[in-house]
PDB file of C-alpha atoms in Angstrom:
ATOM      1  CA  UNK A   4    -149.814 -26.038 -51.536  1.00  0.00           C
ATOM      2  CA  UNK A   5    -153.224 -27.720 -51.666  1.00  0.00           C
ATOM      3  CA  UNK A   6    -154.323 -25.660 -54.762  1.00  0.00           C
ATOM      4  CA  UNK A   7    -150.981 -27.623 -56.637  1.00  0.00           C
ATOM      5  CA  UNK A   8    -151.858 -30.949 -55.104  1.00  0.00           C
ATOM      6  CA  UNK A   9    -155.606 -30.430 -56.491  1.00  0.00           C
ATOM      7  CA  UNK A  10    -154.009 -29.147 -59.990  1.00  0.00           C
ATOM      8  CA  UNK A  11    -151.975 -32.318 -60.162  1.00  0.00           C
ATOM      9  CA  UNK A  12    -154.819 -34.500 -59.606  1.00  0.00           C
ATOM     10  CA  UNK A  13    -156.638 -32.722 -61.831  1.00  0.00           C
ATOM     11  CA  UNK A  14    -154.250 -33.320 -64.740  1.00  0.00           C
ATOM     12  CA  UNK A  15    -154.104 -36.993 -63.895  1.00  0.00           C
ATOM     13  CA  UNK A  16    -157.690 -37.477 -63.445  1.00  0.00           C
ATOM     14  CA  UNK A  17    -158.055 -35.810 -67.569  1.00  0.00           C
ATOM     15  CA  UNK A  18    -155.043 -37.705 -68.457  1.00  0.00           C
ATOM     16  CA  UNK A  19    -156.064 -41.154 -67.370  1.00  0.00           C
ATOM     17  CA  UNK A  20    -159.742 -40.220 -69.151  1.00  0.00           C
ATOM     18  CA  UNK A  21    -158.026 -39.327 -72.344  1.00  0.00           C
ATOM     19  CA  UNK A  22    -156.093 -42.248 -72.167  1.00  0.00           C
ATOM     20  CA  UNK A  23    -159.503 -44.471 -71.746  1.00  0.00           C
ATOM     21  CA  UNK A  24    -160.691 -42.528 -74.618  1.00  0.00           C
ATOM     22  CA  UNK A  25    -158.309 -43.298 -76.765  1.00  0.00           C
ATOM     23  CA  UNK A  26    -158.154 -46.631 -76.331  1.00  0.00           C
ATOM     24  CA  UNK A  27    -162.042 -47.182 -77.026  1.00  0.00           C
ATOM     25  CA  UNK A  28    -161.739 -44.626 -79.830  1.00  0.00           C
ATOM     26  CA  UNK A  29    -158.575 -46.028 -81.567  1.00  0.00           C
ATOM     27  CA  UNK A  30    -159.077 -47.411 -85.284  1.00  0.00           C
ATOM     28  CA  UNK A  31    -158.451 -50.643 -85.196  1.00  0.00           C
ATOM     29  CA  UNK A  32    -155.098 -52.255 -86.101  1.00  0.00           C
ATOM     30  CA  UNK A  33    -153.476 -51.623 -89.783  1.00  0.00           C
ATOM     31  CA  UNK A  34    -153.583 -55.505 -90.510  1.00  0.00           C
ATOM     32  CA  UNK A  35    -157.620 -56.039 -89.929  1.00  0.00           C
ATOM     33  CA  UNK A  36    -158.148 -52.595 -91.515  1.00  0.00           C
ATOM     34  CA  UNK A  37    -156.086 -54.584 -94.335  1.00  0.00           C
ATOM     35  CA  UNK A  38    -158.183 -57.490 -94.169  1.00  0.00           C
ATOM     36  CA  UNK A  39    -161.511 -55.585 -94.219  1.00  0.00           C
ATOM     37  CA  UNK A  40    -160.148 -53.587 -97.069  1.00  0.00           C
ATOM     38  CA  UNK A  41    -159.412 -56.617 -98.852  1.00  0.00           C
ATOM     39  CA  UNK A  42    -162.799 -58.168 -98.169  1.00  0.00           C
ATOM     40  CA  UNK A  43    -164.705 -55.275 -99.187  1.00  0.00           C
ATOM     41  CA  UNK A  44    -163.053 -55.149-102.212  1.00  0.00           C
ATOM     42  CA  UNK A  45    -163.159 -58.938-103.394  1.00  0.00           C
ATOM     43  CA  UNK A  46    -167.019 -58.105-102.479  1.00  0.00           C
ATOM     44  CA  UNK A  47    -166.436 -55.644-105.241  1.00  0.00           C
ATOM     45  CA  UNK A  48    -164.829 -57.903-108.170  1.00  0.00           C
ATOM     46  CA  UNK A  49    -161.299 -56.310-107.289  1.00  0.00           C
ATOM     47  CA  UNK A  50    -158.420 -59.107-106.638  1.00  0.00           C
ATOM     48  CA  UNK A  51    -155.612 -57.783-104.434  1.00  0.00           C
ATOM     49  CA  UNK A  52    -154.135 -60.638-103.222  1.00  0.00           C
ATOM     50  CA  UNK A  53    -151.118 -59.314-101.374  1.00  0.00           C
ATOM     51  CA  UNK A  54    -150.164 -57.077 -99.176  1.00  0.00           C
ATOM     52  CA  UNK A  55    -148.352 -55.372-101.930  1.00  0.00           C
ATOM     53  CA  UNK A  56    -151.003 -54.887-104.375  1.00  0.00           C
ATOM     54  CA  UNK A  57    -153.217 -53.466-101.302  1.00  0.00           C
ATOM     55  CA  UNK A  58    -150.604 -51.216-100.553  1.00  0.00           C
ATOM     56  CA  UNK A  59    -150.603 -49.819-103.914  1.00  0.00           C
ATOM     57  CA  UNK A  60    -153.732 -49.274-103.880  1.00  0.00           C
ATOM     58  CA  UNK A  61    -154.070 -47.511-100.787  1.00  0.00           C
ATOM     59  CA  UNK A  62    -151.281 -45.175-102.253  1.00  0.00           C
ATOM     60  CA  UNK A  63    -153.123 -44.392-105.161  1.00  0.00           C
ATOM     61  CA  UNK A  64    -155.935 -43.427-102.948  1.00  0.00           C
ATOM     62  CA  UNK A  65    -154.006 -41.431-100.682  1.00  0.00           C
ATOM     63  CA  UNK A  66    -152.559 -39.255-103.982  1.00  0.00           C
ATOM     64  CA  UNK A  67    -156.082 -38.935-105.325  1.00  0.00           C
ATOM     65  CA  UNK A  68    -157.237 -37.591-102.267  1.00  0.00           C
ATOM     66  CA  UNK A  69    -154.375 -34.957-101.463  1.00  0.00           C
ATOM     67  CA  UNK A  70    -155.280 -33.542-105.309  1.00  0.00           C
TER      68      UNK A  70
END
């Protein structure tokens, strides 16, 4: 019995770690990933000035890449 109860603590114990991990870990949210996309690119001379046109773009990257 006290092999089981150590087990279960043991899973918790890595679960609640991996849960801390992947909270510090985590990209950051899709809208300031966005925003910093956006940013970088009017840095560039590239206007995307809606969500839209962003999302475009990030398609077209996303098919270059898989090819």
């Amino acid at each position: 019995m006290s092999c089981k109860i150590h087990l279960l603590y043991a899973f918790l114990g890595g679960a609640i770690v991996g849960a801390g991990a992947a909270l510090l870990f985590a990209p950051e949210k899709g809208e300031e990933l966005r925003d910093r996309i956006k940013e970088i690119l009017r840095k560039k001379g590239i206007c995307c000035c809606s969500e839209t046109q962003v999302d475009e773009l990030v398609e077209e990257i996303k098919s270059i890449s898989e090819s």
